[in-house]
Amino acid sequence: MSKLGLRTVAGVLSHALDLPATSSKVFTTIWKDLEARGDLTLPSVIQAVQSWSCHDSVREALTSRLQVLMESGLFDEANPLTEERILHTIEGGGVLVVNLKNQSQIVRRILVEIFLGELTKILSSNWLKAAFLFAEEAHLYLRDTYWDDIVTRMRHIGLFTTFITNQPDTVQEAIYRQADNVFIFNFTNEHDIEAIGKVAKADSDTIRYLVRGIPTRRCLLLGNVVKDLPLMVDVEQLDVRTMGETRLFFS
């Protein structure tokens, strides 16, 4: 836990677990006290909260959320999986996949907060020159947390992010406005079309017209890659089985 640092853990509590601001301030004080004593583990933090001089509501708020962290099974004080160990395995280049399948919504939120917090910290320290982040099914965990920080600062810290979603109306408008390019496949929902049309640099009516009824394996490109001139391209069919493919009963 100490390896994550105060900012990341406080972010998890505040953003992923909705810890009130008053309780967050008390947590910061407790963290610094335990850190000074060299006793910064999740069990020791929980024990310190239970004996800390604070309002019962603050103690209850902190205890309940720290118990969630404990029960998540993500924290192993004896054999921690640190970012150094992970990144050294792909030091010469590679792909790191964070599989959120079969995880509860709470655990997903915790993992995303930790991952984004650590990634931002690593890139800001220049330990890693650059990284490409692909957020698949982004609508499941895209929240006003570290994403805001990453979207606004990503060019400065060397992070290049691609959001992949089939629910574009759930993506914040601020993210669209920061996007260099948008790749659109088949969308028929009016809310989805409206969300994309509002933020596209090209004429919104034209975008709405083009997006409707895009056939299979065809994609509409918008943004810098096509000099803001909407372009429809064909996408080659893969010779491998794609796991996101719709499985049909009647073929």
Backbone as a ProteinNet text record, in pm:
[ID]
protein_1_A
[PRIMARY]
MSKLGLRTVAGVLSHALDLPATSSKVFTTIWKDLEARGDLTLPSVIQAVQSWSCHDSVREALTSRLQVLMESGLFDEANPLTEERILHTIEGGGVLVVNLKNQSQIVRRILVEIFLGELTKILSSNWLKAAFLFAEEAHLYLRDTYWDDIVTRMRHIGLFTTFITNQPDTVQEAIYRQADNVFIFNFTNEHDIEAIGKVAKADSDTIRYLVRGIPTRRCLLLGNVVKDLPLMVDVEQLDVRTMGETRLFFS
[TERTIARY]
83.1	0	86.6	194.8	282	344.7	363.5	424.3	335.6	205.3	113.3	122.3	143.3	151.2	16.7	22.9	-97.5	-193.6	-140.2	-228.3	-313.3	-250.2	-323.7	-427.8	-388.8	-482.6	-596	-563.5	-668.1	-761.8	-706.6	-790	-885	-836.9	-922.5	-1037.9	-1006.5	-1109.8	-1210.7	-1161.9	-1250.5	-1330.7	-1265.3	-1329.6	-1398.5	-1327.5	-1385.3	-1484.6	-1459.2	-1543.6	-1620.6	-1616	-1698.2	-1680.4	-1557.9	-1530.8	-1552	-1630.1	-1652.3	-1522.1	-1521.5	-1400.9	-1350.8	-1443.9	-1404.2	-1329.1	-1380.4	-1315.1	-1182.2	-1174.2	-1049.7	-937.6	-971.9	-872	-818.6	-908.2	-866.2	-776.3	-813.6	-731.9	-590.7	-579.7	-448.3	-363.4	-425.6	-353.9	-305.3	-393.4	-357.1	-244.7	-255.9	-153.1	-15.7	-9.3	119	175.8	88.1	133.2	194.1	126.2	177	302.2	305.2	421.6	545.8	528.8	641.1	692.9	601.8	640.1	686	677.5	719.7	628.2	501.3	405	284.4	310	204.2	159	64.3	0.9	-149.5	-224	-369.4	-426.6	-383.9	-434	-400.8	-280	-242.3	-323.4	-357.6	-441.9	-580.8	-636.4	-769.2	-766.7	-663.1	-651	-637.9	-560.5	-542	-672.2	-749.7	-878.6	-972.3	-974.3	-1065.8	-1033.1	-907.2	-867.9	-841.4	-862.2	-832.5	-939.4	-897.3	-991.2	-1059.8	-1179.1	-1255.5	-1403.1	-1488.8	-1632.8	-1667	-1770	-1809.3	-1844.1	-1906.1	-1944.2	-1821	-1715.7	-1589.9	-1524.7	-1522.4	-1462.4	-1536.8	-1668.6	-1749.2	-1726.2	-1719	-1697.3	-1562.2	-1459.7	-1326	-1317.1	-1369.7	-1360.8	-1430.5	-1550.7	-1627	-1554.1	-1492.7	-1423.8	-1290.1	-1220.4	-1095.1	-1120.8	-1234	-1271.4	-1299.5	-1357.2	-1379.4	-1246	-1147.2	-1013.7	-953.8	-971.6	-918.9	-984.4	-1116.7	-1191.4	-1173.8	-1124.7	-1104.1	-992.6	-901.2	-790.1	-681.5	-685	-588.4	-458.7	-461.5	-344.8	-277.4	-152.2	-73	54.8	56.6	172.3	295.6	273.3	385.8	458.8	383.6	444.9	376.7	399.7	328.3	374.5	279.4	310	321.5	444.1	466.8	475.8	463.1	472.9	612.2	714.1	849.4	860.3	805.2	810.4	734.8	621.6	541.2	613.5	662.8	723	857.3	929.3	1057.3	1037.5	921.1	894.2	872.7	836.1	816.5	909.3	1026.9	1120.1	1161.6	1175.5	1215.8	1099.5	982.1	862	767	640.1	543.1	405.7	315.3	176	140.5	79.6	30.1	-122	-186.5	-332.6	-386.5	-475.5	-542.7	-682.9	-705.2	-831.9	-930.7	-1036.8	-1138	-1258	-1249.7	-1360.6	-1382.2	-1507.6	-1548.2	-1517.1	-1483.2	-1462	-1588.4	-1614.3	-1730.6	-1709.3	-1817.5	-1807.9	-1717.3	-1725	-1640.6	-1492.9	-1460.8	-1321	-1270.1	-1355.1	-1315.6	-1276.2	-1360.5	-1334.2	-1204.3	-1181.3	-1058	-936.3	-943.8	-832	-800.1	-904.2	-883.7	-819.3	-865.3	-807	-659.7	-628.9	-489.9	-403.7	-452.9	-375.1	-347.9	-451	-433.1	-344.8	-362.5	-279.7	-133	-104.6	33.8	93	11.1	59.8	96	10.9	39.3	167.5	184.8	303.7	430.8	423.9	540.4	580.3	481.1	510.2	559.2	503.3	544.7	688.2	734.8	871.8	973.3	923.2	1008.7	1075.8	1027.3	1079.7	1040.6	919.6	870.2	855.5	913.4	914.1	773.9	699	563.6	486.6	354.3	269.7	143.7	93.7	-32.1	-135.1	-241.7	-344.9	-472.2	-518.2	-642.5	-746.1	-848.4	-953.4	-1073.5	-1076.6	-1186.1	-1308.2	-1426.9	-1552.3	-1541.3	-1493.5	-1462.7	-1583.4	-1703.4	-1824	-1847.8	-1784.8	-1805.6	-1731.5	-1628.7	-1548.9	-1499.5	-1554.6	-1512.1	-1582.5	-1507.9	-1565.5	-1484.2	-1543.8	-1474.5	-1367.9	-1266.9	-1161.9	-1027.8	-941.5	-811.2	-821.9	-935.4	-950.3	-938.7	-999.3	-988.7	-842.7	-767.8	-626.5	-549.6	-580	-508.6	-542.7	-670.4	-711.8	-652.4	-647.9	-597.1	-444.5	-378.6	-232.6	-160.3	-234.6	-171.5	-61.8	-79.7	23.7	152.6	139	255.5	332.2	262.3	329.4	360.7	325.9	360.1	263.2	135.5	34	-61.2	-81.1	-167.6	-282.1	-402	-516.2	-615.8	-665.9	-773.5	-890.4	-1004.9	-1125.7	-1208	-1246.9	-1325.2	-1458	-1568.4	-1699.7	-1808.5	-1914.8	-2033.1	-2147.2	-2111.2	-2208.2	-2146.6	-2131.8	-2063.6	-2133.2	-2262.4	-2332.1	-2293.8	-2222.9	-2178.7	-2041.7	-1974.4	-1842.2	-1858.5	-1787	-1799.7	-1760.2	-1831.9	-1806.2	-1663.7	-1609.5	-1473.1	-1371.5	-1396.7	-1306	-1312.9	-1433.8	-1447.6	-1373.8	-1384.6	-1324.2	-1171.4	-1115.9	-970.6	-921.4	-1014.3	-975.1	-915.4	-807.2	-746.9	-825.6	-872.6	-942.3	-1058.5	-1160.3	-1274.6	-1297.2	-1304.9	-1331.4	-1470.5	-1562.1	-1701.9	-1743.5	-1796.8	-1855.3	-2007.5	-2080.5	-2225.5	-2295.3	-2363.4	-2445.6	-2581.5	-2685.7	-2820.9	-2898.6	-2851.3	-2920.5	-2907.5	-3019.8	-3021.7	-2935.5	-2934.8	-2853.4	-2704.1	-2664.1	-2524.2	-2483.4	-2568.4	-2539.7	-2531.8	-2622.1	-2623	-2497.2	-2453.5	-2333.5	-2210.5	-2198.7	-2083.8	-2094.5	-2214.2	-2234.6	-2204.5	-2229.1	-2208.1	-2061.4	-1974.6	-1834.1	-1745	-1799.7	-1718.9	-1688.2	-1564.5	-1525.1	-1592	-1631	-1701.6	-1846.9	-1917.6	-2058	-2138.3	-2211	-2281.2	-2390.2	-2459.9	-2564.6	-2505	-2389.1	-2321.3	-2280.8	-2229.9	-2189	-2308.4	-2419.5	-2539.7	-2584.3	-2575.6	-2617.6	-2525.6	-2395.7	-2299.3	-2300.8	-2322.2	-2315	-2429.9	-2546.2	-2663.7	-2642.2	-2656.6	-2654.4	-2520.1	-2410	-2278.8	-2275.9	-2246.3	-2249.2	-2133.3	-2139.3	-2034.4	-1899.7	-1795	-1657.2	-1637.9	-1709.3	-1685.5	-1678.1	-1592.1	-1565.2	-1556.8	-1614.6	-1607.4	-1495.2	-1401.3	-1288.6	-1310.9	-1285.5	-1295.2	-1169.9	-1130.3	-1020.8	-894.9	-784	-655.8	-606.4	-636.8	-585.2	-637.2	-752	-808.8	-824	-745.8	-749.1	-890.6	-965.2	-1102.1	-1199.4	-1163.7	-1254.4	-1307.3	-1437.4	-1491.9	-1458.8	-1409.7	-1369.8	-1419.8	-1485.5	-1534.3	-1433.5	-1394.4	-1296.3	-1349.4	-1301.2	-1334	-1232.9	-1279.9	-1194.9	-1182.3	-1059.7	-1038	-1087.7	-1142.2	-1188.1	-1068.1	-1067	-956.4	-968.6	-854.1	-855.6	-844.9	-882.2	-885.3	-1023	-1054.6	-1182.7	-1173.9	-1262.1	-1264.7	-1363.4	-1317.6	-1400.7	-1519.2	-1513.2	-1625.4	-1731.8	-1713	-1806.2	-1940	-2048.8	-2182.3	-2202.1	-2245.2	-2269.9	-2417.2	-2443	-2579.9	-2634	-2763.3	-2829.7	-2863.2	-2919.7	-2948.4	-2838.4	-2756.5	-2646.1	-2690.1
-120.4	0	125.6	122.1	239.3	268.9	164.5	182.2	264.7	254.8	331.4	480.5	515.3	656.7	714.2	824.9	888.2	932.3	993.1	1047.9	939.2	826.6	719.1	657.5	626	562.1	657.3	784.2	882.5	898.6	889.9	896.5	779.3	660.8	541.7	559.6	605.2	623.5	730.7	840.7	953	927.9	878.3	865.4	730.8	622.5	490.2	451.8	496.7	456.8	573.4	689.8	805.4	847.2	852.1	897.2	1048.1	1096	1240.5	1316	1443.8	1526	1535.4	1547.2	1557.7	1433.4	1317.7	1191.6	1176.7	1228.8	1221.5	1299.3	1412.2	1491.6	1415.2	1347.5	1268	1153.3	1090.8	981.4	1029.8	1147.4	1203.2	1221.9	1271.1	1290.8	1157.7	1056.7	923.8	863.6	877.4	823.7	882.5	1013.8	1079.8	1039.2	1018.7	976.6	836.5	743.5	606.6	600.6	683.7	687.7	733.5	831.6	881.9	775.2	685.3	578	451.8	452.4	336.4	217.4	242	132.8	152.9	158.7	192.7	68.3	-4	-117.5	-99.8	-172.7	-160.6	-200.2	-312.4	-345.8	-239.2	-181.2	-79.2	48.3	81.2	198.6	176.6	57.7	26.6	34.5	-21	-17.8	125.3	207.6	346.7	425.1	399.2	468.1	436.6	310.8	268.9	332.2	371.3	432.4	582.5	638.3	780	869.1	984.4	1079.9	1159.1	1116.3	1183.1	1151.4	1215.7	1194.1	1051.9	996.1	858.4	839.8	941.1	929.8	921.6	995.4	991.5	854.9	805.1	673.9	564.5	572.9	471.8	477.3	599.5	615.7	557.9	586.1	536.1	384.5	334.9	191.5	108.9	150.1	73.5	67.5	177	180.2	106.6	117.3	42.8	-107.3	-146.8	-288.5	-338	-251.5	-287.2	-313.8	-228.2	-249.3	-381	-409.9	-533	-655.6	-650.6	-764.1	-779.2	-674.3	-683.2	-780.7	-804.3	-895.1	-836.6	-705.8	-640.7	-602.6	-603.6	-557.1	-674.9	-698.9	-806.6	-746.1	-729.3	-665.5	-756.4	-889.3	-982.7	-993.8	-999.6	-1016.1	-923.2	-793.3	-697.5	-702.5	-686.6	-677.7	-529.7	-479.4	-336.2	-303	-173.4	-131.3	-157.4	-154	-182.2	-324.9	-420	-560.6	-581.5	-513.4	-528.7	-470.4	-347.9	-278.6	-337.6	-395.4	-456.4	-578.8	-643.2	-759.4	-719.3	-593.4	-545.9	-427.7	-432.8	-320.4	-291.6	-397	-378.5	-352.1	-330.3	-309.5	-426.7	-400.9	-508.5	-455.4	-548.1	-514.6	-562.6	-475.8	-511	-505.5	-618.6	-626.7	-636	-545.4	-548.9	-603.1	-727.6	-795.7	-767.6	-694.9	-660.6	-754.3	-857.4	-951.8	-1025.2	-1050.9	-1124.7	-1050.3	-922.5	-841.2	-760.9	-738.4	-658.1	-513.2	-438.1	-298.2	-219.4	-249.1	-179.4	-208.8	-336.4	-374.5	-314	-308	-243.7	-98.5	-29.4	112.4	130.5	42.7	50.2	25.1	-79.3	-113.7	-2.1	55.7	163.1	284.1	319.1	432.4	408.4	287.4	254.8	257.5	194.6	185.5	323.3	406.2	539	627.5	616.2	694.6	658.1	527.3	481.9	514.2	499.2	529	676.5	763	906.6	938.5	873.7	896.8	850.9	735.3	680.6	769.1	811.3	894.8	1033.4	1086.9	1219.5	1219.6	1104.1	1093.8	1065.1	1049.9	1020.3	884.1	798.5	662.2	587.3	612.7	555.8	669.9	652.7	761.5	792.7	690.2	709.8	579.6	588.8	469.8	492	383.5	385.8	310.6	378.9	321.3	298.6	173.4	139.3	102.2	184.9	163.6	99.8	-34	-105.5	-107.3	-101.3	-90.9	24.4	137.4	251.3	300.3	280.8	330.5	261.3	146.1	72.9	134.4	213	267.8	409	475.3	611.9	708.9	763.7	852.1	980.5	1080.2	1209.2	1199.1	1118.2	1100.5	1124.8	1025	1041	1058.4	1018.2	1036.2	1184	1270.1	1414	1457.4	1409.5	1444.4	1391.7	1268.7	1206.4	1272.6	1300.4	1358.9	1497.7	1577	1714.2	1720.9	1621.1	1626.1	1523	1438.9	1322.9	1359.8	1469.4	1509	1549.9	1605.4	1655.3	1543.6	1436.4	1327.9	1208.9	1217	1110	994.4	1021.1	915.8	938.2	833.9	842	743.2	796.6	716.6	695.4	572.2	538.3	483.1	549.5	503.2	420	300.6	209.8	184.5	219.8	206	190.8	121.7	115.9	199.1	283.4	375.7	516.2	578.9	709.3	819.8	805	909.9	909.8	805.9	801.2	866.1	898.8	961.5	1112.4	1169.9	1312.6	1395.1	1504.7	1591.5	1645.9	1668.2	1720.7	1626.1	1496.3	1398.1	1405	1416.2	1430	1553.6	1661.4	1787.3	1781	1693.7	1676.9	1574.3	1498.7	1389	1440.8	1376.8	1410.2	1347	1224.8	1150.5	1072	1049.6	967.1	865.6	737.8	630.2	574.8	586.7	552.2	433.6	331.6	218.6	234.5	129.6	139.6	187.2	302.3	352.5	392.3	347.1	381.7	456.7	449.2	517.3	668.6	737.6	882.1	956.8	910.9	976.3	962.8	845.2	823.8	916	923.1	1006.8	1153.8	1195.3	1334.7	1368	1274.5	1296.1	1315	1234.2	1244.6	1369.2	1396.4	1510.8	1643.8	1654.2	1780.6	1818.8	1719.8	1748.8	1735.5	1684.1	1669.8	1807.1	1823.7	1951.1	1972.9	1864	1875.5	1913.6	1945.8	1984.3	1873.1	1907.3	1805.9	1735.1	1807.2	1744.2	1640.5	1672.2	1578.1	1452.6	1471.9	1357.8	1268.8	1329.8	1252	1171.4	1232.7	1165	1046.7	1067.1	962.8	846.7	878.5	775.6	676.5	723.6	636.7	523.2	402.9	287.4	253.7	281.9	240	87	27.5	-118.9	-184.8	-316.9	-393.5	-373.4	-367.4	-348.8	-220.3	-118.2	14.6	112.6	212.7	302.7	446.3	538.2	681.2	742.5	809.3	872.2	1022.2	1075.5	1219	1264.3	1389.5	1444.8	1473.2	1479.6	1518.7	1421.8	1293.3	1192.1	1211.2	1278	1304.8	1455.1	1535.1	1681.2	1737.6	1677	1720.4	1707.8	1628.3	1600.7	1458.6	1440.6	1306.7	1210.8	1093.8	996	858	789.1	654.3	555.2	457.4	357.9	217.1	122.5	-18.2	-79.9	-169.8	-237	-383.1	-430.9	-569	-667	-777.4	-880.9	-958.3	-983	-1055.1	-1204.2	-1271.3	-1415.9	-1491.5	-1424.5	-1487	-1464.9	-1544.5	-1529.9	-1415.1	-1316.7	-1203.1	-1233.2	-1220.5	-1259.5	-1166.7	-1046.2	-953.7	-973.1	-1073	-1097.3	-1147.4	-1102.2	-1147	-1292.5	-1375.6	-1516.6	-1533.8	-1581.5	-1591.6	-1733.5	-1743.5	-1874	-1919.1	-1824.7	-1851.9	-1788	-1866.7	-1813.7	-1787.6
0	0	0	76.5	83.3	-52	-133.8	-265	-357.5	-340.1	-424.1	-396.4	-271.2	-235.7	-195.3	-125.7	-71.8	-182.1	-286.4	-390.4	-455.9	-490.1	-556.8	-465	-341.7	-248.4	-211.9	-188.6	-159.1	-278.4	-399	-519	-528.7	-494	-493.1	-395.3	-274.7	-172.4	-212.8	-266.9	-300.2	-427	-531.9	-661.7	-681.2	-652.5	-674.6	-565.7	-441.5	-328.1	-267.4	-332.2	-293.3	-147.3	-100.6	36.1	45.1	143.8	159.2	185.5	150.7	162.2	306.2	401.9	543	588.1	551	586.9	515.2	393.5	316.9	385.7	445.5	517.9	639	710.2	825.5	779.4	668	614.1	581.3	523.3	489.3	614.7	721.2	847.8	904.3	901.9	952.7	868.9	738.7	647.9	681.6	693.4	719.7	855.3	953	1085.5	1079.6	1012.3	1000.4	913	811	722.3	798.5	886.2	966.3	1061.9	1104.2	1196.5	1124	990.5	912.2	927.2	952.4	973.4	882.4	751.4	657	580.6	639	573.3	584.3	503.1	507.5	643.6	703.9	837.7	942.1	933.6	1032.2	1013.3	889.4	864.3	922.9	901.8	956.8	1109	1169.3	1315.5	1366.2	1295.4	1336.4	1325.8	1222.9	1205	1320.9	1362.8	1468.9	1603.8	1623.6	1751.4	1739.2	1619.6	1596.1	1658.1	1704.5	1763.6	1652.1	1616.3	1510.8	1529.8	1452.6	1463.3	1419.3	1481.7	1450.4	1302.8	1243.3	1102	1011.9	1049.2	973.7	989.2	1113.5	1139.5	1063	1064.4	994.3	843.2	789	644.8	603	681.7	649.9	666.9	777.5	805.6	698.5	659.8	560.6	426.6	386.7	257.1	261.6	373.5	386.9	392.3	449.3	450.2	308.5	225.8	85	16.6	43.1	-13.4	35.2	163.5	220.1	156	140.8	85.7	-65.1	-131.6	-276.4	-312.3	-218.5	-243.7	-332.2	-353.1	-441.9	-371.3	-238.9	-163.6	-93.6	-129.2	-70.1	-13.1	116.6	180.2	177.6	177.9	184.2	50.7	-59.1	-191.4	-291.6	-278.8	-364	-509.4	-600.8	-743.6	-777.8	-778.1	-798.2	-946.2	-975.9	-1116.2	-1172.5	-1085.1	-1132.7	-1184.8	-1110.2	-1151.9	-1282	-1295.7	-1417.1	-1537.6	-1522.8	-1636.5	-1677.5	-1582.9	-1618.3	-1707.6	-1698.1	-1783.2	-1928.5	-1952.3	-2090.1	-2117.7	-2055.6	-2064.3	-2208.4	-2288.3	-2427.2	-2520.4	-2464.4	-2545.3	-2529.5	-2532.1	-2517.2	-2485.3	-2457	-2428.4	-2288.5	-2211.4	-2078.5	-2081.5	-2057.2	-2062	-1919.6	-1884.5	-1754.5	-1778.9	-1740.2	-1767.1	-1653.9	-1685.1	-1585.1	-1590.2	-1674.1	-1686.5	-1554.7	-1523.2	-1402.6	-1272.7	-1283.9	-1164.1	-1134.1	-1007.2	-969.1	-1010.7	-1015.8	-1056.2	-962.5	-833.1	-735.5	-760.1	-780	-803.2	-933.3	-1034.8	-1160.8	-1137.6	-1063.1	-1037.4	-959.8	-862.2	-783.5	-872.2	-954.5	-1042.2	-1141	-1199.7	-1296.7	-1229.8	-1110.3	-1038.3	-1007.1	-958.6	-926.1	-1051.7	-1157.4	-1281	-1340.1	-1348.1	-1406.4	-1319.2	-1188.2	-1097.1	-1108.9	-1114	-1125.5	-1262.3	-1367.3	-1501.8	-1516	-1461.9	-1464.7	-1388.5	-1273.8	-1191.1	-1262.8	-1327.3	-1397.7	-1514.9	-1593	-1709.7	-1668.3	-1561.2	-1514.2	-1463.7	-1414.7	-1363.3	-1473.7	-1598.7	-1715.1	-1707.4	-1618.8	-1612.7	-1740.2	-1788.1	-1912.4	-2011.5	-2130.8	-2228.2	-2278	-2313.5	-2365.8	-2353.4	-2361.8	-2354.8	-2437.2	-2493.3	-2566.6	-2483.4	-2447.2	-2361.3	-2442.1	-2446.3	-2514.5	-2408.6	-2396.3	-2295.8	-2364.2	-2364.1	-2429.2	-2337.7	-2398.8	-2323.1	-2223.1	-2271.6	-2184.6	-2106.4	-2160.3	-2092.9	-1959	-1936.2	-1811.7	-1693.7	-1720	-1609.5	-1635.3	-1735.8	-1767.4	-1673.9	-1579.4	-1479.2	-1470.6	-1404.5	-1389	-1280.2	-1304.6	-1204.4	-1271.6	-1269	-1332.2	-1483	-1542.8	-1687.4	-1723.6	-1642.9	-1668.8	-1671.5	-1573.4	-1563.3	-1683.5	-1723	-1833.8	-1966.2	-1989.6	-2117.2	-2136.2	-2029.6	-2041.4	-2043.2	-1982.9	-1971.7	-2056.9	-2130.2	-2192.6	-2292.5	-2363.9	-2460.1	-2389	-2270	-2196.6	-2125.8	-2089.7	-2016.9	-2107.1	-2235.2	-2328.9	-2329.2	-2304.5	-2305.7	-2422.7	-2500.4	-2617.9	-2597.9	-2579.9	-2536.9	-2649.4	-2658.4	-2751.8	-2671.7	-2680.4	-2612.3	-2709.9	-2666.8	-2750.5	-2680.4	-2745.6	-2682.5	-2787.1	-2750.4	-2836.9	-2777.8	-2681	-2621.9	-2618.5	-2734.8	-2739.9	-2663	-2635.6	-2561.1	-2413.5	-2366.7	-2227	-2207.5	-2315.9	-2307.9	-2293	-2197.1	-2170.5	-2293.1	-2311.7	-2425.9	-2424.2	-2304.5	-2292.8	-2356	-2346.4	-2405.8	-2557.5	-2611.5	-2756.7	-2807.5	-2733.4	-2778.8	-2776.8	-2694.2	-2689.2	-2791	-2849.8	-2938.6	-3069	-3111.8	-3241.1	-3355	-3331.6	-3436.4	-3377.7	-3460.4	-3422.7	-3534.7	-3496.9	-3592.5	-3560.6	-3654.8	-3629.2	-3714.7	-3647.5	-3718.2	-3713.2	-3727.7	-3742.9	-3615.5	-3623.7	-3514.1	-3569.6	-3503.8	-3548.3	-3440.9	-3315.5	-3206.7	-3221.6	-3211	-3233.2	-3132.2	-3006.2	-2902.9	-2934.2	-2983.6	-3020.4	-3134.8	-3235.8	-3352.3	-3312.7	-3224.2	-3179.4	-3100.1	-3014	-2932.5	-3020.4	-3124.1	-3214	-3300.9	-3350.1	-3438.6	-3372.4	-3240.3	-3168.9	-3159.2	-3151.9	-3124.8	-3247.7	-3357.2	-3478.4	-3537.1	-3587.4	-3646.2	-3781.3	-3846.5	-3973.5	-3948.6	-4053.9	-4044.3	-3977.8	-3870.4	-3791.6	-3871	-3958.6	-4039.7	-4134.3	-4189.1	-4278	-4202.1	-4081.4	-3998.9	-3968.3	-3929.2	-3899.2	-4020.7	-4136.5	-4259.6	-4290.7	-4275.1	-4308.9	-4209.9	-4082.1	-3978.5	-3988.8	-4026.6	-4032.5	-4133.3	-4084.1	-4172.7	-4233.2	-4162.2	-4212.1	-4217.2	-4332	-4342.4	-4267.8	-4258.5	-4191.8	-4260.8	-4179.6	-4225.5	-4305.6	-4264.1	-4320.2	-4203.7	-4216.5	-4104.5	-4154	-4076	-4106	-4023	-4088.2	-4020.2	-4009.3	-3889.6	-3864.8	-3791.6	-3812.2	-3733.3	-3812.1	-3738.8	-3798.1	-3904.2	-3885.6	-3977.6	-4119.9	-4133.7	-4267	-4289.7	-4214.6	-4229	-4210.8	-4117.5	-4084.1	-4201.1	-4299.9	-4411.3	-4393.1	-4364.5	-4339.5	-4453.6	-4416.8	-4517.5	-4476.9	-4569.8	-4545.8	-4602.5	-4522.2	-4567	-4541.5	-4620.3	-4599.4	-4503.8	-4418.8	-4321	-4361.5	-4375.3	-4417.5	-4311.7	-4358.7	-4267.5	-4213.9	-4083.8	-4022.4	-4049.5	-4059.7	-4080.9	-3948.9	-3840.2	-3708.1	-3647.3	-3548.1	-3480.1	-3381.2	-3394.7	-3302.1	-3190.6	-3065.9	-2951.6	-2931.1	-2990	-2976	-3081.8	-3166.2	-3276.1	-3223.2	-3286.4	-3247.3	-3287.1	-3192.9	-3221.5	-3256.5	-3375.6	-3425.9	-3411.9	-3387.5	-3383.8	-3525.7	-3604.1	-3744.6	-3828.5	-3891.9	-3971.2	-4115.1
[MASK]
+++++++++++++++++++++++++++++++++++++++++++++++++++++++++++++++++++++++++++++++++++++++++++++++++++++++++++++++++++++++++++++++++++++++++++++++++++++++++++++++++++++++++++++++++++++++++++++++++++++++++++++++++++++++++++++++++++++++++++++++++++++++++++

